[in-house]
Amino acid sequence: AQTVTQSQPEMSVQEAETVTLSCTYDTSESNYYLFWYKQPPSRQMILVIRQEAYKQQNATENRFSVNFQKAAKSFSLKISDSQLGDTAMYFCAFMKRGGADGLTFGKGTHLIIQP
Amino acid sequence: EPEVTQTPSHQVTQMGQEVILRCVPISNHLYFYWYRQILGQKVEFLVSFYNNEISEKSEIFDDQFSVERPDGSNFTLKIRSTKLEDSAMYFCASSLGGWRGADEQFFGPGTRLTVL
């Protein structure tokens, strides 16, 4: 079984700053995917970014990028030029390739962007 | 933009009662999931469903739980005899492709179940 750990329950930064959310995971699988999901207050969880474990290149989506360190089993999310709308719960998640057993989530980090 | 919807948003029930949580996945999606989140804990996988049958279920998903896609649009989770520990937020999710490519899962807003 795999586990996902997010060690920062809450973070607060000023608007326009860069912030990095940490995530580590443990697995014996070799083929898997990693995700960051965002859940704004009272809204649905939405996918922010995903990374295939077999790809060495870090995924980027506009202001969002990841630092994927496969050997260290680390998958951090960097948000550049943070905006008030980035305030949300952020969940790191793992899914093994070909496995129908859904996503394994971390506990989440509550990110607050201050004006 | 299409969204996954869930009803009701909040359900209160007495211990031992049956509850049915309803979800309408995105219309062309083929893979469906239920997750739950007990207050203060992680979101946990319950079950995945494809081609009208369960593909995988977690150890949480015991005989008290069942899922159904009764009419091609709804996807339901039934808890036959609720326990206090079933109190949680229940999330439905759907994806177009499946787990082979770890296709993006779209989540509903959740149903908060309170068992008294």
PDB file of C-alpha atoms in Angstrom:
ATOM      1  CA  ALA A   1       0.000   0.000   0.000  1.00  0.00           C
ATOM      2  CA  GLN A   2       1.090   3.539  -0.602  1.00  0.00           C
ATOM      3  CA  THR A   3       1.041   6.542   1.682  1.00  0.00           C
ATOM      4  CA  VAL A   4       1.117  10.258   0.991  1.00  0.00           C
ATOM      5  CA  THR A   5       2.296  12.758   3.564  1.00  0.00           C
ATOM      6  CA  GLN A   6       1.812  16.507   3.579  1.00  0.00           C
ATOM      7  CA  SER A   7       3.653  17.944   6.526  1.00  0.00           C
ATOM      8  CA  GLN A   8       2.321  21.504   6.345  1.00  0.00           C
ATOM      9  CA  PRO A   9      -1.264  21.718   7.638  1.00  0.00           C
ATOM     10  CA  GLU A  10      -1.455  25.441   6.884  1.00  0.00           C
ATOM     11  CA  MET A  11       0.588  28.075   5.098  1.00  0.00           C
ATOM     12  CA  SER A  12       0.067  31.781   4.643  1.00  0.00           C
ATOM     13  CA  VAL A  13       1.838  34.065   2.169  1.00  0.00           C
ATOM     14  CA  GLN A  14       1.363  37.514   0.731  1.00  0.00           C
ATOM     15  CA  GLU A  15      -0.142  38.034  -2.674  1.00  0.00           C
ATOM     16  CA  ALA A  16       2.438  37.891  -5.505  1.00  0.00           C
ATOM     17  CA  GLU A  17       4.856  35.804  -3.442  1.00  0.00           C
ATOM     18  CA  THR A  18       6.048  32.354  -4.415  1.00  0.00           C
ATOM     19  CA  VAL A  19       5.064  29.462  -2.195  1.00  0.00           C
ATOM     20  CA  THR A  20       6.069  25.798  -2.154  1.00  0.00           C
ATOM     21  CA  LEU A  21       3.880  23.055  -0.742  1.00  0.00           C
ATOM     22  CA  SER A  22       5.582  19.826   0.294  1.00  0.00           C
ATOM     23  CA  CYS A  23       4.518  16.267  -0.355  1.00  0.00           C
ATOM     24  CA  THR A  24       6.291  12.984   0.182  1.00  0.00           C
ATOM     25  CA  TYR A  25       5.033   9.549  -0.632  1.00  0.00           C
ATOM     26  CA  ASP A  26       5.940   5.967  -0.108  1.00  0.00           C
ATOM     27  CA  THR A  27       5.328   3.180  -2.587  1.00  0.00           C
ATOM     28  CA  SER A  28       6.831   0.003  -3.953  1.00  0.00           C
ATOM     29  CA  GLU A  29       5.252   0.647  -7.342  1.00  0.00           C
ATOM     30  CA  SER A  30       7.452   1.655 -10.259  1.00  0.00           C
ATOM     31  CA  ASN A  31       4.731   3.011 -12.552  1.00  0.00           C
ATOM     32  CA  TYR A  32       2.511   5.630 -11.047  1.00  0.00           C
ATOM     33  CA  TYR A  33       1.140   9.136 -11.302  1.00  0.00           C
ATOM     34  CA  LEU A  34       1.185  12.034  -8.875  1.00  0.00           C
ATOM     35  CA  PHE A  35      -1.329  14.836  -8.686  1.00  0.00           C
ATOM     36  CA  TRP A  36      -2.028  18.097  -6.949  1.00  0.00           C
ATOM     37  CA  TYR A  37      -5.700  18.891  -6.431  1.00  0.00           C
ATOM     38  CA  LYS A  38      -7.070  22.207  -5.226  1.00  0.00           C
ATOM     39  CA  GLN A  39     -10.282  22.642  -3.259  1.00  0.00           C
ATOM     40  CA  PRO A  40     -11.365  26.285  -2.928  1.00  0.00           C
ATOM     41  CA  PRO A  41     -13.719  27.119  -0.047  1.00  0.00           C
ATOM     42  CA  SER A  42     -17.112  25.474  -0.605  1.00  0.00           C
ATOM     43  CA  ARG A  43     -16.145  24.377  -4.109  1.00  0.00           C
ATOM     44  CA  GLN A  44     -15.293  21.166  -5.915  1.00  0.00           C
ATOM     45  CA  MET A  45     -11.845  19.650  -5.877  1.00  0.00           C
ATOM     46  CA  ILE A  46     -10.116  20.388  -9.188  1.00  0.00           C
ATOM     47  CA  LEU A  47      -6.931  19.080 -10.715  1.00  0.00           C
ATOM     48  CA  VAL A  48      -4.034  21.530 -10.678  1.00  0.00           C
ATOM     49  CA  ILE A  49      -1.238  19.477 -12.149  1.00  0.00           C
ATOM     50  CA  ARG A  50      -0.155  15.886 -12.707  1.00  0.00           C
ATOM     51  CA  GLN A  51       3.139  14.105 -13.171  1.00  0.00           C
ATOM     52  CA  GLU A  52       3.863  10.734 -14.716  1.00  0.00           C
ATOM     53  CA  ALA A  53       6.547   8.996 -12.683  1.00  0.00           C
ATOM     54  CA  TYR A  54       8.372   7.741 -15.762  1.00  0.00           C
ATOM     55  CA  LYS A  55       8.887  11.312 -17.002  1.00  0.00           C
ATOM     56  CA  GLN A  56      11.960  13.039 -15.661  1.00  0.00           C
ATOM     57  CA  GLN A  57      10.828  16.475 -16.740  1.00  0.00           C
ATOM     58  CA  ASN A  58       8.873  18.351 -14.102  1.00  0.00           C
ATOM     59  CA  ALA A  59       5.318  19.253 -15.057  1.00  0.00           C
ATOM     60  CA  THR A  60       4.297  22.905 -15.325  1.00  0.00           C
ATOM     61  CA  GLU A  61       0.909  24.574 -15.782  1.00  0.00           C
ATOM     62  CA  ASN A  62       1.190  28.346 -16.036  1.00  0.00           C
ATOM     63  CA  ARG A  63       2.044  29.575 -12.503  1.00  0.00           C
ATOM     64  CA  PHE A  64       2.077  26.053 -11.089  1.00  0.00           C
ATOM     65  CA  SER A  65       5.059  23.757 -11.296  1.00  0.00           C
ATOM     66  CA  VAL A  66       6.269  20.688  -9.493  1.00  0.00           C
ATOM     67  CA  ASN A  67       9.619  19.503  -8.243  1.00  0.00           C
ATOM     68  CA  PHE A  68       9.498  15.748  -8.658  1.00  0.00           C
ATOM     69  CA  GLN A  69      12.345  13.865  -6.990  1.00  0.00           C
ATOM     70  CA  LYS A  70      11.642  10.214  -7.676  1.00  0.00           C
ATOM     71  CA  ALA A  71      14.507   8.757  -5.669  1.00  0.00           C
ATOM     72  CA  ALA A  72      13.575  10.856  -2.665  1.00  0.00           C
ATOM     73  CA  LYS A  73       9.851  10.211  -3.246  1.00  0.00           C
ATOM     74  CA  SER A  74       9.159  13.887  -3.059  1.00  0.00           C
ATOM     75  CA  PHE A  75       6.627  15.869  -5.081  1.00  0.00           C
ATOM     76  CA  SER A  76       6.379  19.532  -4.143  1.00  0.00           C
ATOM     77  CA  LEU A  77       4.140  22.156  -5.725  1.00  0.00           C
ATOM     78  CA  LYS A  78       5.407  25.642  -6.432  1.00  0.00           C
ATOM     79  CA  ILE A  79       2.947  28.459  -6.996  1.00  0.00           C
ATOM     80  CA  SER A  80       4.506  31.577  -8.497  1.00  0.00           C
ATOM     81  CA  ASP A  81       3.021  35.068  -8.334  1.00  0.00           C
ATOM     82  CA  SER A  82       0.343  33.846  -5.923  1.00  0.00           C
ATOM     83  CA  GLN A  83      -3.131  35.307  -6.252  1.00  0.00           C
ATOM     84  CA  LEU A  84      -6.032  35.667  -3.822  1.00  0.00           C
ATOM     85  CA  GLY A  85      -7.899  33.010  -5.812  1.00  0.00           C
ATOM     86  CA  ASP A  86      -5.190  30.493  -4.945  1.00  0.00           C
ATOM     87  CA  THR A  87      -6.540  30.378  -1.385  1.00  0.00           C
ATOM     88  CA  ALA A  88      -7.685  26.767  -0.988  1.00  0.00           C
ATOM     89  CA  MET A  89      -6.936  23.341   0.414  1.00  0.00           C
ATOM     90  CA  TYR A  90      -4.280  21.611  -1.669  1.00  0.00           C
ATOM     91  CA  PHE A  91      -4.149  17.842  -1.761  1.00  0.00           C
ATOM     92  CA  CYS A  92      -1.283  15.761  -3.026  1.00  0.00           C
ATOM     93  CA  ALA A  93      -2.396  12.415  -4.443  1.00  0.00           C
ATOM     94  CA  PHE A  94      -0.939   9.193  -5.816  1.00  0.00           C
ATOM     95  CA  MET A  95      -2.335   6.696  -8.263  1.00  0.00           C
ATOM     96  CA  LYS A  96      -0.638   3.556  -9.459  1.00  0.00           C
ATOM     97  CA  ARG A  97      -0.694   2.947 -13.180  1.00  0.00           C
ATOM     98  CA  GLY A  98      -3.286   0.436 -14.201  1.00  0.00           C
ATOM     99  CA  GLY A  99      -4.718   0.237 -10.708  1.00  0.00           C
ATOM    100  CA  ALA A 100      -8.423   0.771 -10.293  1.00  0.00           C
ATOM    101  CA  ASP A 101      -8.076   1.531  -6.617  1.00  0.00           C
ATOM    102  CA  GLY A 102      -8.419   5.253  -6.987  1.00  0.00           C
ATOM    103  CA  LEU A 103      -6.349   8.076  -5.627  1.00  0.00           C
ATOM    104  CA  THR A 104      -4.432   7.972  -2.367  1.00  0.00           C
ATOM    105  CA  PHE A 105      -4.509  11.423  -0.826  1.00  0.00           C
ATOM    106  CA  GLY A 106      -2.414  13.344   1.640  1.00  0.00           C
ATOM    107  CA  LYS A 107      -4.114  15.184   4.461  1.00  0.00           C
ATOM    108  CA  GLY A 108      -3.961  18.500   2.668  1.00  0.00           C
ATOM    109  CA  THR A 109      -2.380  21.894   3.148  1.00  0.00           C
ATOM    110  CA  HIS A 110      -4.570  24.921   3.745  1.00  0.00           C
ATOM    111  CA  LEU A 111      -2.989  27.735   1.748  1.00  0.00           C
ATOM    112  CA  ILE A 112      -4.032  31.292   2.565  1.00  0.00           C
ATOM    113  CA  ILE A 113      -3.023  34.137   0.276  1.00  0.00           C
ATOM    114  CA  GLN A 114      -3.065  37.435   2.139  1.00  0.00           C
ATOM    115  CA  PRO A 115      -3.767  40.707   0.269  1.00  0.00           C
TER     116      PRO A 115
ATOM    117  CA  GLU B   1     -18.506  23.561 -18.305  1.00  0.00           C
ATOM    118  CA  PRO B   2     -19.867  20.157 -17.262  1.00  0.00           C
ATOM    119  CA  GLU B   3     -19.634  19.319 -13.592  1.00  0.00           C
ATOM    120  CA  VAL B   4     -20.250  16.372 -11.327  1.00  0.00           C
ATOM    121  CA  THR B   5     -23.232  17.050  -9.106  1.00  0.00           C
ATOM    122  CA  GLN B   6     -24.231  15.399  -5.841  1.00  0.00           C
ATOM    123  CA  THR B   7     -27.433  15.357  -3.830  1.00  0.00           C
ATOM    124  CA  PRO B   8     -28.226  16.035  -1.106  1.00  0.00           C
ATOM    125  CA  SER B   9     -25.551  18.432   0.074  1.00  0.00           C
ATOM    126  CA  HIS B  10     -26.226  17.427   3.680  1.00  0.00           C
ATOM    127  CA  GLN B  11     -27.992  14.341   4.980  1.00  0.00           C
ATOM    128  CA  VAL B  12     -28.820  13.699   8.611  1.00  0.00           C
ATOM    129  CA  THR B  13     -29.934  10.213   9.585  1.00  0.00           C
ATOM    130  CA  GLN B  14     -30.429   8.036  12.613  1.00  0.00           C
ATOM    131  CA  MET B  15     -28.062   5.167  13.317  1.00  0.00           C
ATOM    132  CA  GLY B  16     -29.287   1.978  11.692  1.00  0.00           C
ATOM    133  CA  GLN B  17     -31.142   3.751   8.884  1.00  0.00           C
ATOM    134  CA  GLU B  18     -30.403   3.274   5.210  1.00  0.00           C
ATOM    135  CA  VAL B  19     -29.156   6.203   3.174  1.00  0.00           C
ATOM    136  CA  ILE B  20     -28.657   6.679  -0.533  1.00  0.00           C
ATOM    137  CA  LEU B  21     -26.249   9.302  -1.763  1.00  0.00           C
ATOM    138  CA  ARG B  22     -26.710  10.401  -5.335  1.00  0.00           C
ATOM    139  CA  CYS B  23     -24.269  11.580  -7.939  1.00  0.00           C
ATOM    140  CA  VAL B  24     -24.643  12.647 -11.549  1.00  0.00           C
ATOM    141  CA  PRO B  25     -21.294  12.187 -13.267  1.00  0.00           C
ATOM    142  CA  ILE B  26     -20.257  14.095 -16.358  1.00  0.00           C
ATOM    143  CA  SER B  27     -22.321  12.649 -19.168  1.00  0.00           C
ATOM    144  CA  ASN B  28     -19.680  11.037 -21.387  1.00  0.00           C
ATOM    145  CA  HIS B  29     -17.553   9.728 -18.537  1.00  0.00           C
ATOM    146  CA  LEU B  30     -17.182   5.994 -18.124  1.00  0.00           C
ATOM    147  CA  TYR B  31     -15.331   5.535 -14.852  1.00  0.00           C
ATOM    148  CA  PHE B  32     -16.834   6.368 -11.485  1.00  0.00           C
ATOM    149  CA  TYR B  33     -15.576   6.563  -7.944  1.00  0.00           C
ATOM    150  CA  TRP B  34     -16.685   7.184  -4.392  1.00  0.00           C
ATOM    151  CA  TYR B  35     -14.409   8.621  -1.727  1.00  0.00           C
ATOM    152  CA  ARG B  36     -15.057   9.708   1.812  1.00  0.00           C
ATOM    153  CA  GLN B  37     -13.416  12.114   4.228  1.00  0.00           C
ATOM    154  CA  ILE B  38     -14.013  11.831   7.933  1.00  0.00           C
ATOM    155  CA  LEU B  39     -13.601  15.214   9.612  1.00  0.00           C
ATOM    156  CA  GLY B  40      -9.949  16.006  10.140  1.00  0.00           C
ATOM    157  CA  GLN B  41      -8.749  12.961   8.235  1.00  0.00           C
ATOM    158  CA  LYS B  42      -7.611  12.152   4.720  1.00  0.00           C
ATOM    159  CA  VAL B  43      -9.838  11.649   1.726  1.00  0.00           C
ATOM    160  CA  GLU B  44     -10.091   7.859   1.350  1.00  0.00           C
ATOM    161  CA  PHE B  45     -10.967   5.755  -1.660  1.00  0.00           C
ATOM    162  CA  LEU B  46     -14.067   3.580  -1.302  1.00  0.00           C
ATOM    163  CA  VAL B  47     -14.874   2.055  -4.679  1.00  0.00           C
ATOM    164  CA  SER B  48     -14.353   2.330  -8.420  1.00  0.00           C
ATOM    165  CA  PHE B  49     -16.950   1.330 -10.991  1.00  0.00           C
ATOM    166  CA  TYR B  50     -16.766   0.686 -14.713  1.00  0.00           C
ATOM    167  CA  ASN B  51     -18.979  -1.066 -17.222  1.00  0.00           C
ATOM    168  CA  ASN B  52     -21.722  -1.546 -14.649  1.00  0.00           C
ATOM    169  CA  GLU B  53     -19.629  -3.365 -12.152  1.00  0.00           C
ATOM    170  CA  ILE B  54     -17.269  -2.691  -9.298  1.00  0.00           C
ATOM    171  CA  SER B  55     -13.663  -2.657 -10.425  1.00  0.00           C
ATOM    172  CA  GLU B  56     -11.990  -2.210  -7.074  1.00  0.00           C
ATOM    173  CA  LYS B  57     -13.056  -1.564  -3.522  1.00  0.00           C
ATOM    174  CA  SER B  58     -11.201  -0.674  -0.374  1.00  0.00           C
ATOM    175  CA  GLU B  59     -11.430  -2.475   2.940  1.00  0.00           C
ATOM    176  CA  ILE B  60     -13.762   0.304   4.111  1.00  0.00           C
ATOM    177  CA  PHE B  61     -16.322  -0.762   1.502  1.00  0.00           C
ATOM    178  CA  ASP B  62     -17.834  -3.671   3.391  1.00  0.00           C
ATOM    179  CA  ASP B  63     -21.184  -5.408   2.962  1.00  0.00           C
ATOM    180  CA  GLN B  64     -23.014  -2.379   4.312  1.00  0.00           C
ATOM    181  CA  PHE B  65     -22.087  -0.438   1.193  1.00  0.00           C
ATOM    182  CA  SER B  66     -23.306  -0.874  -2.359  1.00  0.00           C
ATOM    183  CA  VAL B  67     -23.142   1.145  -5.555  1.00  0.00           C
ATOM    184  CA  GLU B  68     -25.385   1.273  -8.541  1.00  0.00           C
ATOM    185  CA  ARG B  69     -25.800   3.061 -11.829  1.00  0.00           C
ATOM    186  CA  PRO B  70     -29.543   2.599 -12.144  1.00  0.00           C
ATOM    187  CA  ASP B  71     -30.368   4.637 -15.219  1.00  0.00           C
ATOM    188  CA  GLY B  72     -27.267   5.583 -17.183  1.00  0.00           C
ATOM    189  CA  SER B  73     -26.973   8.993 -15.601  1.00  0.00           C
ATOM    190  CA  ASN B  74     -27.065   8.582 -11.812  1.00  0.00           C
ATOM    191  CA  PHE B  75     -24.456   6.835  -9.729  1.00  0.00           C
ATOM    192  CA  THR B  76     -25.528   6.004  -6.203  1.00  0.00           C
ATOM    193  CA  LEU B  77     -23.896   4.916  -2.985  1.00  0.00           C
ATOM    194  CA  LYS B  78     -26.115   3.085  -0.514  1.00  0.00           C
ATOM    195  CA  ILE B  79     -25.286   2.479   3.102  1.00  0.00           C
ATOM    196  CA  ARG B  80     -27.687  -0.146   4.421  1.00  0.00           C
ATOM    197  CA  SER B  81     -27.477   0.353   8.157  1.00  0.00           C
ATOM    198  CA  THR B  82     -25.598   3.489   9.085  1.00  0.00           C
ATOM    199  CA  LYS B  83     -23.207   3.641  12.008  1.00  0.00           C
ATOM    200  CA  LEU B  84     -21.935   6.668  13.882  1.00  0.00           C
ATOM    201  CA  GLU B  85     -18.539   6.194  12.235  1.00  0.00           C
ATOM    202  CA  ASP B  86     -20.084   6.578   8.772  1.00  0.00           C
ATOM    203  CA  SER B  87     -20.415  10.302   9.458  1.00  0.00           C
ATOM    204  CA  ALA B  88     -18.201  11.905   6.826  1.00  0.00           C
ATOM    205  CA  MET B  89     -18.127  13.901   3.623  1.00  0.00           C
ATOM    206  CA  TYR B  90     -18.706  11.618   0.652  1.00  0.00           C
ATOM    207  CA  PHE B  91     -17.283  12.625  -2.720  1.00  0.00           C
ATOM    208  CA  CYS B  92     -18.236  11.219  -6.084  1.00  0.00           C
ATOM    209  CA  ALA B  93     -15.810  11.467  -9.006  1.00  0.00           C
ATOM    210  CA  SER B  94     -15.841  10.506 -12.651  1.00  0.00           C
ATOM    211  CA  SER B  95     -13.323  10.292 -15.460  1.00  0.00           C
ATOM    212  CA  LEU B  96     -13.520   9.850 -19.185  1.00  0.00           C
ATOM    213  CA  GLY B  97     -10.626   7.453 -19.495  1.00  0.00           C
ATOM    214  CA  GLY B  98      -9.730   5.160 -16.715  1.00  0.00           C
ATOM    215  CA  TRP B  99      -6.966   4.108 -14.458  1.00  0.00           C
ATOM    216  CA  ARG B 100      -4.675   2.772 -17.158  1.00  0.00           C
ATOM    217  CA  GLY B 101      -3.758   6.300 -18.041  1.00  0.00           C
ATOM    218  CA  ALA B 102      -4.721   7.741 -14.668  1.00  0.00           C
ATOM    219  CA  ASP B 103      -7.144  10.041 -16.419  1.00  0.00           C
ATOM    220  CA  GLU B 104      -8.188  13.202 -14.592  1.00  0.00           C
ATOM    221  CA  GLN B 105     -10.938  12.606 -12.084  1.00  0.00           C
ATOM    222  CA  PHE B 106     -13.601  15.280 -11.775  1.00  0.00           C
ATOM    223  CA  PHE B 107     -15.037  15.593  -8.305  1.00  0.00           C
ATOM    224  CA  GLY B 108     -18.462  16.554  -7.070  1.00  0.00           C
ATOM    225  CA  PRO B 109     -18.967  19.012  -4.207  1.00  0.00           C
ATOM    226  CA  GLY B 110     -19.659  16.229  -1.726  1.00  0.00           C
ATOM    227  CA  THR B 111     -22.488  15.126   0.531  1.00  0.00           C
ATOM    228  CA  ARG B 112     -22.021  15.629   4.239  1.00  0.00           C
ATOM    229  CA  LEU B 113     -23.543  12.655   6.045  1.00  0.00           C
ATOM    230  CA  THR B 114     -24.280  13.007   9.734  1.00  0.00           C
ATOM    231  CA  VAL B 115     -25.331   9.899  11.635  1.00  0.00           C
ATOM    232  CA  LEU B 116     -26.960  10.523  15.002  1.00  0.00           C
TER     233      LEU B 116
END
